XYZ file of C-alpha atoms in Angstrom:
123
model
C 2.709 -5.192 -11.160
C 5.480 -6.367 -8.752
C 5.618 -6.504 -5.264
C 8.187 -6.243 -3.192
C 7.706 -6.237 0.812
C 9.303 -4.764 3.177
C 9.915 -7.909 5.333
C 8.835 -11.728 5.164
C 6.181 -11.192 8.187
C 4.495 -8.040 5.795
C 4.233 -10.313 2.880
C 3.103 -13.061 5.322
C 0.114 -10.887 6.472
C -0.387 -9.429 3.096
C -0.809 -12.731 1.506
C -1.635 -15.547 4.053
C -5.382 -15.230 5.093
C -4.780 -16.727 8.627
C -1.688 -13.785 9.267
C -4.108 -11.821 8.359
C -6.957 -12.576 10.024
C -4.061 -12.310 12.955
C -3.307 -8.827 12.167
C -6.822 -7.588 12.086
C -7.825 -9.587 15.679
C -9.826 -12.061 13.620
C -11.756 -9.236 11.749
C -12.590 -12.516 8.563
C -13.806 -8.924 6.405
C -10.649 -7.154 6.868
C -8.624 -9.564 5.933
C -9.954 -10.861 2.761
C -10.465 -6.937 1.991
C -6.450 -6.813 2.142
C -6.043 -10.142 0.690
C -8.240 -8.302 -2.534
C -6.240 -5.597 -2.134
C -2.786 -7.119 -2.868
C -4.185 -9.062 -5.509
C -5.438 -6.294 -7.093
C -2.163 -4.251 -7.101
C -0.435 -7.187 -8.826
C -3.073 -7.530 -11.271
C -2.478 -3.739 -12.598
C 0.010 -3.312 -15.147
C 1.074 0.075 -13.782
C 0.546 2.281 -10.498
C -1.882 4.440 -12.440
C -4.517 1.581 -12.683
C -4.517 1.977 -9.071
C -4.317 5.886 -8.972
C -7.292 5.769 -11.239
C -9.807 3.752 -9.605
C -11.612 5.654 -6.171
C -12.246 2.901 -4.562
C -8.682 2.922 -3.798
C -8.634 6.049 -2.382
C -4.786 6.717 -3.095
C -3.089 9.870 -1.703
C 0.556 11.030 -0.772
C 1.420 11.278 2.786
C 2.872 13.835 4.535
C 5.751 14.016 6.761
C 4.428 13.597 9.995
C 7.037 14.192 13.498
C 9.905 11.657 12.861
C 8.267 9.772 10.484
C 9.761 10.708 6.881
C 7.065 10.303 4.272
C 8.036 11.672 1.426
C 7.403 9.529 -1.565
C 4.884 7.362 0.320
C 1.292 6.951 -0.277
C -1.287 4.790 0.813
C -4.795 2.785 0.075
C -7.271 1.973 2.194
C -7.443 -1.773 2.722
C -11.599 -1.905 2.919
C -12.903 1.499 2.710
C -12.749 5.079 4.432
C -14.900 4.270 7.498
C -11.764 1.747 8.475
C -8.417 3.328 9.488
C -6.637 0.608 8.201
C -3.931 1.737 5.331
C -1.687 -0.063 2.942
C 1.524 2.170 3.204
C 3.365 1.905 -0.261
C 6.465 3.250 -2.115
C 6.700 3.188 -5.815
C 10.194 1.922 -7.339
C 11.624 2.317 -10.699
C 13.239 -0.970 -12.464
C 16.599 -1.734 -10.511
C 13.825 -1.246 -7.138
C 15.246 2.208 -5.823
C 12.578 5.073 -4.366
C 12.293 7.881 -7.356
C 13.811 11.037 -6.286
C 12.093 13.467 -5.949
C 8.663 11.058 -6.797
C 6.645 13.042 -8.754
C 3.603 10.837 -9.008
C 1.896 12.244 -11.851
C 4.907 12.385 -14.238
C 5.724 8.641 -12.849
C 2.154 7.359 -12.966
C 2.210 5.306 -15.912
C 5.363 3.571 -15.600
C 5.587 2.363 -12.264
C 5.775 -1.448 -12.534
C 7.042 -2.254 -9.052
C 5.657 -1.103 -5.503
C 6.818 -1.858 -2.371
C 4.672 -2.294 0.627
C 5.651 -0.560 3.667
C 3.031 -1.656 6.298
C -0.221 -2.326 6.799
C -1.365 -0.460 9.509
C -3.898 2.243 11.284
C -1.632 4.899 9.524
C -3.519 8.048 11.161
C -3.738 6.820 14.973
């Protein structure tokens, strides 16, 4: 699958083990957990070989105060017990958001994600 990122300093930290390391305050686990993560995502052939696997734990997010989140969903970068999310939107061919994003219809076709942010998505 392709990736596209949201800004040079994301992919940095997505994909650089000493950004990420920075990211997580030195946390080595986190950050190889993310680094296995990405890799991962751009070793599936389609966002449902993510979707599928509940290790992942992928789900939509809401709209939450200012923050529009429609068509956004997210992984966990290590596991549930961490906050620590990998926000991502899916994009069709030319890279544009699907309107309205109807994940299970789109599932199987999604070939390119981009990554929002990695972040503590529910603080």
């Amino acid at each position: 699958m392709e990736l596209v990122y949201a800004s040079e300093t994301l992919k940095s930290k997505c994909t650089n083990i000493k950004a990420a390391r920075k990211l997580f305050h030195g946390d080595s686990q986190l950050s190889i957990s993310l680094l296995a993560r990405i890799n991962a995502i751009q070793q599936a052939e389609t966002l449902k070989d993510i979707i599928v696997q509940p290790v992942f734990h992928f789900h939509k997010l809401k709209n939450k105060g200012r923050k529009k989140l429609e068509g956004y969903f997210a992984i966990d970068v290590k596991s549930r017990k961490d906050q620590w999310r990998i926000i991502m939107q899916p994009l069709d061919e030319n890279e544009k958001p699907y309107v309205p994003c109807n994940i299970d219809q789109i599932a199987g076709k999604v070939s390119v994600v981009e990554i929002s942010e990695v972040s503590k998505h529910y603080e």
